[in-house]
Amino acid sequence: VTLFPAMLTLPAGGSATFFCNISVENDSSSEYSLNWYKESNHSQAQKIAEISRNNPPMQTEKYVLTNHTTVFKIDILNLHQNDSGFYYCGLITLFEPDKVVESSRSHLVVTAAPEKTNATDEPEIEEDNPPDYIKAVLLGILLLAGVVVLLIFGYLTVTYRRGGMMMNRPDGVSLQKEEKPPVVSVSTVDYGVLAFQHDQCTQVSPDVWTVDQTEYATIIFPEEKPITPERGKKHQD
């Protein structure tokens, strides 16, 4: 009875497979069965599975047993670290009931699940992602700032063109349009000398003459249009 492979090192979560090859006399009528054993930390061996010559493949939650005539196979499923130990098979022949032929021991070592591999791969992805994320955030901030500046500039431009810039009076009243200056009427006074022809004057005797014979008259000429400050200035010039 031989067992192979002699040693297996597998990660947790996988499965291990051992083959047990038996050699018996060429007798089709002979009956035999095969037991599988496990030893942990050199403790007493424990029987974990059994299959006879004529049994079909058998499966439990932990083991799958297959009979290929002179080769028996065992699959240990869903490995855990406590599955580590030494495994071997034992041939039991019915024509020699008290005789068990054991194979050599095969060592199974179950390591921890390969979490470190995923952990080393993920940081590389995370290290690549932050620059792209930062670039996207900066680009969004720049675009937002550009939109705000354009809106402010457009608002100021429209307000300036409409002449709607608000100016506050001292009394708090706001003006939207500049008021036109009030129309001012300007009256002017001109002085002149009136000359009278002698033929139109009534002769008065010297006795009736007064000391002061100067006559004064005020003549007001109405303007056809109101005089604005500009016209008044021109008129004064």
mmCIF file of C-alpha atoms in Angstrom:
data_model
loop_
_atom_site.group_PDB
_atom_site.id
_atom_site.type_symbol
_atom_site.label_atom_id
_atom_site.label_comp_id
_atom_site.label_asym_id
_atom_site.label_seq_id
_atom_site.Cartn_x
_atom_site.Cartn_y
_atom_site.Cartn_z
ATOM 1 C CA VAL A 1 0.000 0.000 0.000
ATOM 2 C CA THR A 2 1.557 3.289 -1.128
ATOM 3 C CA LEU A 3 0.348 6.848 -0.643
ATOM 4 C CA PHE A 4 1.242 9.930 -2.676
ATOM 5 C CA PRO A 5 2.039 12.767 -2.814
ATOM 6 C CA ALA A 6 4.268 12.683 0.224
ATOM 7 C CA MET A 7 3.654 16.327 1.149
ATOM 8 C CA LEU A 8 1.190 19.083 0.237
ATOM 9 C CA THR A 9 1.252 22.767 1.199
ATOM 10 C CA LEU A 10 -1.979 24.538 0.350
ATOM 11 C CA PRO A 11 -3.754 27.752 1.409
ATOM 12 C CA ALA A 12 -6.889 27.735 3.505
ATOM 13 C CA GLY A 13 -10.112 27.536 1.565
ATOM 14 C CA GLY A 14 -8.749 25.155 -1.095
ATOM 15 C CA SER A 15 -8.799 21.365 -1.328
ATOM 16 C CA ALA A 16 -6.183 18.618 -0.986
ATOM 17 C CA THR A 17 -6.084 15.304 -2.869
ATOM 18 C CA PHE A 18 -4.252 12.089 -1.881
ATOM 19 C CA PHE A 19 -4.046 8.814 -3.808
ATOM 20 C CA CYS A 20 -3.710 5.398 -2.191
ATOM 21 C CA ASN A 21 -2.477 2.599 -4.489
ATOM 22 C CA ILE A 22 -2.993 -0.990 -3.341
ATOM 23 C CA SER A 23 -1.622 -4.235 -4.719
ATOM 24 C CA VAL A 24 -3.575 -7.434 -4.045
ATOM 25 C CA GLU A 25 -3.592 -10.917 -5.500
ATOM 26 C CA ASN A 26 -5.371 -11.225 -8.839
ATOM 27 C CA ASP A 27 -8.510 -12.598 -7.312
ATOM 28 C CA SER A 28 -11.755 -11.029 -8.406
ATOM 29 C CA SER A 29 -13.622 -12.690 -5.562
ATOM 30 C CA SER A 30 -11.504 -11.141 -2.809
ATOM 31 C CA GLU A 31 -13.178 -8.466 -0.780
ATOM 32 C CA TYR A 32 -11.402 -5.554 0.914
ATOM 33 C CA SER A 33 -12.011 -2.030 2.133
ATOM 34 C CA LEU A 34 -9.857 1.023 2.653
ATOM 35 C CA ASN A 35 -9.730 3.313 5.670
ATOM 36 C CA TRP A 36 -8.324 6.843 5.782
ATOM 37 C CA TYR A 37 -6.586 8.111 8.925
ATOM 38 C CA LYS A 38 -5.282 11.407 10.235
ATOM 39 C CA GLU A 39 -2.668 12.169 12.897
ATOM 40 C CA SER A 40 -2.265 15.620 14.443
ATOM 41 C CA ASN A 41 0.869 16.575 16.402
ATOM 42 C CA HIS A 42 1.906 12.922 16.664
ATOM 43 C CA SER A 43 -1.275 12.106 18.568
ATOM 44 C CA GLN A 44 -3.217 8.899 18.170
ATOM 45 C CA ALA A 45 -4.548 8.392 14.626
ATOM 46 C CA GLN A 46 -8.228 8.966 13.975
ATOM 47 C CA LYS A 47 -10.281 7.276 11.283
ATOM 48 C CA ILE A 48 -11.835 9.933 9.070
ATOM 49 C CA ALA A 49 -13.380 7.937 6.170
ATOM 50 C CA GLU A 50 -13.929 4.412 4.804
ATOM 51 C CA ILE A 51 -14.781 2.968 1.389
ATOM 52 C CA SER A 52 -15.003 -0.653 0.216
ATOM 53 C CA ARG A 53 -14.045 -2.174 -3.072
ATOM 54 C CA ASN A 54 -17.535 -2.211 -4.584
ATOM 55 C CA ASN A 55 -18.791 1.085 -3.205
ATOM 56 C CA PRO A 56 -19.575 3.930 -5.646
ATOM 57 C CA PRO A 57 -18.029 7.360 -5.019
ATOM 58 C CA MET A 58 -19.038 8.786 -1.675
ATOM 59 C CA GLN A 59 -19.181 12.415 -0.588
ATOM 60 C CA THR A 60 -19.620 14.072 2.772
ATOM 61 C CA GLU A 61 -19.413 17.693 3.811
ATOM 62 C CA LYS A 62 -15.650 17.385 4.248
ATOM 63 C CA TYR A 63 -14.460 14.452 2.100
ATOM 64 C CA VAL A 64 -14.998 12.966 -1.349
ATOM 65 C CA LEU A 65 -13.989 9.268 -1.736
ATOM 66 C CA THR A 66 -13.485 7.656 -5.114
ATOM 67 C CA ASN A 67 -12.660 4.027 -5.930
ATOM 68 C CA HIS A 68 -10.705 3.342 -9.132
ATOM 69 C CA THR A 69 -10.240 -0.434 -8.619
ATOM 70 C CA THR A 70 -6.725 -0.516 -7.171
ATOM 71 C CA VAL A 71 -6.401 3.259 -6.671
ATOM 72 C CA PHE A 72 -8.397 5.072 -4.046
ATOM 73 C CA LYS A 73 -8.631 8.839 -3.985
ATOM 74 C CA ILE A 74 -9.619 11.183 -1.200
ATOM 75 C CA ASP A 75 -10.391 14.914 -1.612
ATOM 76 C CA ILE A 76 -10.319 17.042 1.525
ATOM 77 C CA LEU A 77 -12.599 20.035 0.943
ATOM 78 C CA ASN A 78 -12.635 23.570 2.347
ATOM 79 C CA LEU A 79 -9.274 23.365 4.039
ATOM 80 C CA HIS A 80 -8.654 24.994 7.405
ATOM 81 C CA GLN A 81 -5.422 25.326 9.292
ATOM 82 C CA ASN A 82 -6.581 22.686 11.762
ATOM 83 C CA ASP A 83 -6.657 20.229 8.823
ATOM 84 C CA SER A 84 -2.867 20.219 8.855
ATOM 85 C CA GLY A 85 -1.348 16.891 9.908
ATOM 86 C CA PHE A 86 -0.281 13.484 8.660
ATOM 87 C CA TYR A 87 -2.623 11.362 6.532
ATOM 88 C CA TYR A 88 -2.370 7.682 5.539
ATOM 89 C CA CYS A 89 -4.556 4.853 4.285
ATOM 90 C CA GLY A 90 -5.036 1.330 5.641
ATOM 91 C CA LEU A 91 -6.073 -1.722 3.621
ATOM 92 C CA ILE A 92 -8.351 -4.245 5.365
ATOM 93 C CA THR A 93 -8.846 -7.615 3.665
ATOM 94 C CA LEU A 94 -11.813 -9.767 4.574
ATOM 95 C CA PHE A 95 -9.970 -13.033 4.082
ATOM 96 C CA GLU A 96 -7.553 -11.910 6.783
ATOM 97 C CA PRO A 97 -9.870 -10.083 9.181
ATOM 98 C CA ASP A 98 -7.309 -9.072 11.760
ATOM 99 C CA LYS A 99 -4.717 -7.790 9.335
ATOM 100 C CA VAL A 100 -4.413 -4.101 8.369
ATOM 101 C CA VAL A 101 -1.750 -2.964 5.931
ATOM 102 C CA GLU A 102 -0.903 0.707 6.383
ATOM 103 C CA SER A 103 0.727 3.062 3.938
ATOM 104 C CA SER A 104 3.391 5.646 4.621
ATOM 105 C CA ARG A 105 2.409 9.052 6.028
ATOM 106 C CA SER A 106 1.825 12.119 3.861
ATOM 107 C CA HIS A 107 2.162 15.565 5.391
ATOM 108 C CA LEU A 108 -0.477 18.228 4.733
ATOM 109 C CA VAL A 109 0.294 21.851 5.660
ATOM 110 C CA VAL A 110 -2.540 24.373 5.411
ATOM 111 C CA THR A 111 -1.383 27.975 5.347
ATOM 112 C CA ALA A 112 -3.403 31.133 5.967
ATOM 113 C CA ALA A 113 -5.616 32.450 3.205
ATOM 114 C CA PRO A 114 -3.745 34.678 0.734
ATOM 115 C CA GLU A 115 -5.121 37.928 2.134
ATOM 116 C CA LYS A 116 -1.748 39.673 1.865
ATOM 117 C CA THR A 117 -1.798 39.363 -1.907
ATOM 118 C CA ASN A 118 -5.086 41.206 -2.141
ATOM 119 C CA ALA A 119 -3.923 43.730 0.435
ATOM 120 C CA THR A 120 -0.830 44.531 -1.615
ATOM 121 C CA ASP A 121 -2.818 44.840 -4.807
ATOM 122 C CA GLU A 122 -5.484 47.119 -3.375
ATOM 123 C CA PRO A 123 -3.100 49.857 -2.165
ATOM 124 C CA GLU A 124 -1.653 50.114 -5.658
ATOM 125 C CA ILE A 125 -5.136 50.815 -6.976
ATOM 126 C CA GLU A 126 -5.791 53.214 -4.120
ATOM 127 C CA GLU A 127 -2.483 54.982 -4.744
ATOM 128 C CA ASP A 128 -3.386 55.407 -8.391
ATOM 129 C CA ASN A 129 -6.880 56.669 -7.646
ATOM 130 C CA PRO A 130 -6.154 59.671 -5.339
ATOM 131 C CA PRO A 131 -4.359 61.771 -8.001
ATOM 132 C CA ASP A 132 -7.237 61.294 -10.444
ATOM 133 C CA TYR A 133 -9.738 62.131 -7.742
ATOM 134 C CA ILE A 134 -7.838 65.258 -6.723
ATOM 135 C CA LYS A 135 -7.547 66.352 -10.343
ATOM 136 C CA ALA A 136 -11.283 65.933 -10.827
ATOM 137 C CA VAL A 137 -12.053 67.957 -7.677
ATOM 138 C CA LEU A 138 -9.664 70.759 -8.678
ATOM 139 C CA LEU A 139 -11.106 70.861 -12.185
ATOM 140 C CA GLY A 140 -14.621 71.111 -10.786
ATOM 141 C CA ILE A 141 -13.602 73.970 -8.458
ATOM 142 C CA LEU A 142 -11.938 75.862 -11.314
ATOM 143 C CA LEU A 143 -14.983 75.433 -13.546
ATOM 144 C CA LEU A 144 -17.296 76.624 -10.780
ATOM 145 C CA ALA A 145 -15.118 79.667 -10.098
ATOM 146 C CA GLY A 146 -15.044 80.487 -13.824
ATOM 147 C CA VAL A 147 -18.842 80.319 -14.040
ATOM 148 C CA VAL A 148 -19.204 82.628 -11.010
ATOM 149 C CA VAL A 149 -16.765 85.163 -12.482
ATOM 150 C CA LEU A 150 -18.588 85.123 -15.823
ATOM 151 C CA LEU A 151 -21.953 85.654 -14.114
ATOM 152 C CA ILE A 152 -20.633 88.599 -12.102
ATOM 153 C CA PHE A 153 -18.998 90.137 -15.174
ATOM 154 C CA GLY A 154 -22.177 89.710 -17.221
ATOM 155 C CA TYR A 155 -24.314 91.254 -14.493
ATOM 156 C CA LEU A 156 -22.034 94.277 -14.190
ATOM 157 C CA THR A 157 -21.922 94.713 -17.966
ATOM 158 C CA VAL A 158 -25.703 94.620 -18.350
ATOM 159 C CA THR A 159 -26.178 96.981 -15.421
ATOM 160 C CA TYR A 160 -23.643 99.439 -16.818
ATOM 161 C CA ARG A 161 -25.189 99.406 -20.269
ATOM 162 C CA ARG A 162 -28.678 100.029 -18.953
ATOM 163 C CA GLY A 163 -27.425 102.860 -16.843
ATOM 164 C CA GLY A 164 -29.066 101.224 -13.912
ATOM 165 C CA MET A 165 -26.264 101.717 -11.483
ATOM 166 C CA MET A 166 -27.970 102.844 -8.306
ATOM 167 C CA MET A 167 -26.879 106.145 -6.795
ATOM 168 C CA ASN A 168 -28.012 107.036 -3.320
ATOM 169 C CA ARG A 169 -29.138 110.519 -2.353
ATOM 170 C CA PRO A 170 -28.228 111.914 1.075
ATOM 171 C CA ASP A 171 -31.859 111.436 2.109
ATOM 172 C CA GLY A 172 -31.777 107.772 1.061
ATOM 173 C CA VAL A 173 -33.753 108.125 -2.186
ATOM 174 C CA SER A 174 -32.106 106.256 -5.065
ATOM 175 C CA LEU A 175 -32.048 107.580 -8.616
ATOM 176 C CA GLN A 176 -31.976 105.362 -11.669
ATOM 177 C CA LYS A 177 -31.594 108.173 -14.181
ATOM 178 C CA GLU A 178 -29.803 111.452 -13.932
ATOM 179 C CA GLU A 179 -32.263 114.328 -13.626
ATOM 180 C CA LYS A 180 -32.051 117.135 -16.136
ATOM 181 C CA PRO A 181 -31.086 120.536 -14.741
ATOM 182 C CA PRO A 182 -34.084 122.795 -14.071
ATOM 183 C CA VAL A 183 -34.911 125.534 -16.559
ATOM 184 C CA VAL A 184 -33.938 128.906 -15.157
ATOM 185 C CA SER A 185 -35.504 132.133 -16.399
ATOM 186 C CA VAL A 186 -33.046 134.984 -16.380
ATOM 187 C CA SER A 187 -34.151 138.588 -16.589
ATOM 188 C CA THR A 188 -31.683 141.183 -17.697
ATOM 189 C CA VAL A 189 -31.687 144.884 -17.232
ATOM 190 C CA ASP A 190 -30.089 147.146 -19.872
ATOM 191 C CA TYR A 191 -29.549 150.839 -19.489
ATOM 192 C CA GLY A 192 -29.716 153.194 -22.429
ATOM 193 C CA VAL A 193 -30.123 156.857 -23.271
ATOM 194 C CA LEU A 194 -33.330 158.040 -24.889
ATOM 195 C CA ALA A 195 -32.879 160.817 -27.405
ATOM 196 C CA PHE A 196 -35.883 162.974 -28.339
ATOM 197 C CA GLN A 197 -36.065 165.056 -31.477
ATOM 198 C CA HIS A 198 -36.553 168.732 -30.980
ATOM 199 C CA ASP A 199 -39.445 168.952 -33.346
ATOM 200 C CA GLN A 200 -41.391 166.434 -31.315
ATOM 201 C CA CYS A 201 -40.724 168.095 -28.032
ATOM 202 C CA THR A 202 -43.104 170.698 -26.593
ATOM 203 C CA GLN A 203 -41.432 173.940 -26.077
ATOM 204 C CA VAL A 204 -41.405 174.811 -22.439
ATOM 205 C CA SER A 205 -40.449 178.159 -21.242
ATOM 206 C CA PRO A 206 -37.272 178.366 -19.244
ATOM 207 C CA ASP A 207 -39.164 179.498 -16.276
ATOM 208 C CA VAL A 208 -40.973 176.195 -15.900
ATOM 209 C CA TRP A 209 -37.866 174.047 -16.211
ATOM 210 C CA THR A 210 -36.873 172.131 -13.177
ATOM 211 C CA VAL A 211 -33.393 171.681 -11.994
ATOM 212 C CA ASP A 212 -33.209 168.054 -13.045
ATOM 213 C CA GLN A 213 -34.716 167.355 -16.458
ATOM 214 C CA THR A 214 -33.338 163.777 -16.757
ATOM 215 C CA GLU A 215 -35.980 161.149 -17.505
ATOM 216 C CA TYR A 216 -35.617 157.487 -16.685
ATOM 217 C CA ALA A 217 -37.546 154.627 -18.219
ATOM 218 C CA THR A 218 -37.496 150.848 -17.649
ATOM 219 C CA ILE A 219 -38.245 148.799 -20.735
ATOM 220 C CA ILE A 220 -38.746 144.995 -20.369
ATOM 221 C CA PHE A 221 -38.505 142.886 -23.502
ATOM 222 C CA PRO A 222 -40.148 139.437 -22.996
ATOM 223 C CA GLU A 223 -38.246 136.459 -24.363
ATOM 224 C CA GLU A 224 -39.973 134.100 -26.781
ATOM 225 C CA LYS A 225 -38.264 131.045 -25.167
ATOM 226 C CA PRO A 226 -37.177 130.433 -21.601
ATOM 227 C CA ILE A 227 -33.568 131.181 -21.044
ATOM 228 C CA THR A 228 -31.532 128.170 -19.949
ATOM 229 C CA PRO A 229 -28.292 128.591 -18.002
ATOM 230 C CA GLU A 230 -26.381 128.071 -21.225
ATOM 231 C CA ARG A 231 -28.371 130.726 -23.068
ATOM 232 C CA GLY A 232 -28.196 133.022 -20.108
ATOM 233 C CA LYS A 233 -24.425 132.662 -20.077
ATOM 234 C CA LYS A 234 -24.253 133.425 -23.765
ATOM 235 C CA HIS A 235 -26.557 136.363 -23.263
ATOM 236 C CA GLN A 236 -24.352 137.700 -20.486
ATOM 237 C CA ASP A 237 -21.293 137.339 -22.701
#
